[in-house]
Amino acid sequence: MKCPNCGSDLDPLTGVCPQCQGATSTAQNTGATPTTDRETEQAPKRGDPDIELWKASYSPRGMIGTWITLGIITIIVIVVDILLMQSPLKNHAGLLWGITLGLIALAWLVFLAIAWYRKTTIQYRLTTYRFYYQKGFIFRTVDSMEVIDIDDIAMHQNLLERLVGVGRVILRTKDPSDPLLILQGVPNPLEAFKKIDKARRDEQIRRSIKIQ
């Protein structure tokens, strides 16, 4: 019989492959452990290509507090209208409903427009060496910084944001014009936090800077 791992002949008495058994014994004697994919990953070094590591846009789920507030106000207004219809104002029920429902619809349209605007105009992008923050529609602005200029990074989520999988990532930078950059409405903020922090630390390794 042949060994399924290396193709060598198995020992007819023990049924064990002498080649694989020898390699296992050597590893045990030397204290070596099997190499994993993570261990074989090459360490960061100068000259690594500048590739895209992460990209996202503003998520309307970041306005979860606004949506809940609008929902509560809508319910309250409808209940109040129903109660007023039992009063002498019932003769003007059609006008009352028209005004209140029109105001409610207008409020929802305004905030839906705000959510759409943020979704389409706010973009985040991380590469090996730089972080990009894009905003604006008619007058578009793209700010960028080297990941080495990020001094610290933090992630914040309240209870509602955790429920819908969105949050804020806060970057403290060396840029005097924008020392505190808050990324709002970040989908899966923990993933963004880990990737930005890893890119920052990898660049510190490339430049032989002590990691804090």
mmCIF file of N, CA and C in Angstrom, residues 3 7 25 30 36 38 60 64 69 72 75-76 82 115 123 127-128 157 166 173 179 186 202 210:
data_model
loop_
_atom_site.group_PDB
_atom_site.id
_atom_site.type_symbol
_atom_site.label_atom_id
_atom_site.label_comp_id
_atom_site.label_asym_id
_atom_site.label_seq_id
_atom_site.Cartn_x
_atom_site.Cartn_y
_atom_site.Cartn_z
ATOM 1 N N CYS A 3 1.401 5.420 0.843
ATOM 2 C CA CYS A 3 1.014 6.484 1.777
ATOM 3 C C CYS A 3 0.216 7.542 1.015
ATOM 4 N N GLY A 7 3.169 9.091 -0.948
ATOM 5 C CA GLY A 7 3.251 8.066 -1.978
ATOM 6 C C GLY A 7 4.274 6.976 -1.694
ATOM 7 N N SER A 25 8.485 12.826 13.812
ATOM 8 C CA SER A 25 9.376 12.646 14.953
ATOM 9 C C SER A 25 10.397 13.759 15.020
ATOM 10 N N THR A 30 12.614 18.572 17.729
ATOM 11 C CA THR A 30 13.156 19.934 17.631
ATOM 12 C C THR A 30 12.228 20.981 18.206
ATOM 13 N N THR A 36 1.430 27.421 9.739
ATOM 14 C CA THR A 36 0.091 27.789 9.301
ATOM 15 C C THR A 36 0.183 28.851 8.219
ATOM 16 N N ARG A 38 -1.077 31.767 8.349
ATOM 17 C CA ARG A 38 -0.789 33.054 8.961
ATOM 18 C C ARG A 38 0.706 33.216 9.204
ATOM 19 N N PRO A 60 -26.832 54.422 5.342
ATOM 20 C CA PRO A 60 -28.004 55.076 5.935
ATOM 21 C C PRO A 60 -28.392 54.493 7.291
ATOM 22 N N ILE A 64 -29.940 55.530 12.258
ATOM 23 C CA ILE A 64 -30.955 54.701 12.901
ATOM 24 C C ILE A 64 -31.724 55.474 13.964
ATOM 25 N N THR A 69 -36.830 58.027 15.678
ATOM 26 C CA THR A 69 -37.501 59.249 16.143
ATOM 27 C C THR A 69 -38.629 59.648 15.198
ATOM 28 N N ILE A 72 -41.593 57.327 15.712
ATOM 29 C CA ILE A 72 -42.358 57.633 16.935
ATOM 30 C C ILE A 72 -43.214 58.883 16.729
ATOM 31 N N ILE A 75 -46.284 58.086 14.604
ATOM 32 C CA ILE A 75 -47.328 57.380 15.360
ATOM 33 C C ILE A 75 -48.080 58.351 16.272
ATOM 34 N N ILE A 76 -47.334 59.233 16.965
ATOM 35 C CA ILE A 76 -47.967 60.183 17.888
ATOM 36 C C ILE A 76 -48.906 61.119 17.132
ATOM 37 N N ILE A 82 -56.477 61.158 15.347
ATOM 38 C CA ILE A 82 -57.646 60.304 15.607
ATOM 39 C C ILE A 82 -58.440 60.822 16.794
ATOM 40 N N ALA A 115 -30.120 60.994 3.683
ATOM 41 C CA ALA A 115 -29.472 59.678 3.716
ATOM 42 C C ALA A 115 -28.917 59.310 2.343
ATOM 43 N N GLN A 123 -17.368 58.691 0.813
ATOM 44 C CA GLN A 123 -16.667 57.450 0.484
ATOM 45 C C GLN A 123 -15.389 57.353 1.319
ATOM 46 N N THR A 127 -5.640 52.125 1.325
ATOM 47 C CA THR A 127 -4.656 51.368 0.562
ATOM 48 C C THR A 127 -3.488 51.023 1.478
ATOM 49 N N THR A 128 -2.508 50.372 0.926
ATOM 50 C CA THR A 128 -1.357 49.961 1.733
ATOM 51 C C THR A 128 -0.704 51.150 2.432
ATOM 52 N N GLN A 157 -19.710 52.474 19.035
ATOM 53 C CA GLN A 157 -21.048 52.025 18.645
ATOM 54 C C GLN A 157 -21.967 52.144 19.842
ATOM 55 N N VAL A 166 -23.507 49.004 12.300
ATOM 56 C CA VAL A 166 -22.892 50.229 11.790
ATOM 57 C C VAL A 166 -22.251 50.949 12.967
ATOM 58 N N THR A 173 -4.885 62.046 14.090
ATOM 59 C CA THR A 173 -3.818 62.138 13.106
ATOM 60 C C THR A 173 -2.823 63.248 13.445
ATOM 61 N N PRO A 179 -6.947 67.166 13.015
ATOM 62 C CA PRO A 179 -6.331 66.190 13.927
ATOM 63 C C PRO A 179 -7.276 65.084 14.383
ATOM 64 N N VAL A 186 -20.128 53.987 9.268
ATOM 65 C CA VAL A 186 -19.245 52.971 8.685
ATOM 66 C C VAL A 186 -19.887 51.592 8.841
ATOM 67 N N ASP A 202 1.701 48.006 9.944
ATOM 68 C CA ASP A 202 2.584 47.471 8.905
ATOM 69 C C ASP A 202 3.538 48.543 8.383
ATOM 70 N N LYS A 210 9.130 52.167 16.217
ATOM 71 C CA LYS A 210 8.645 51.401 17.363
ATOM 72 C C LYS A 210 7.136 51.460 17.405
#
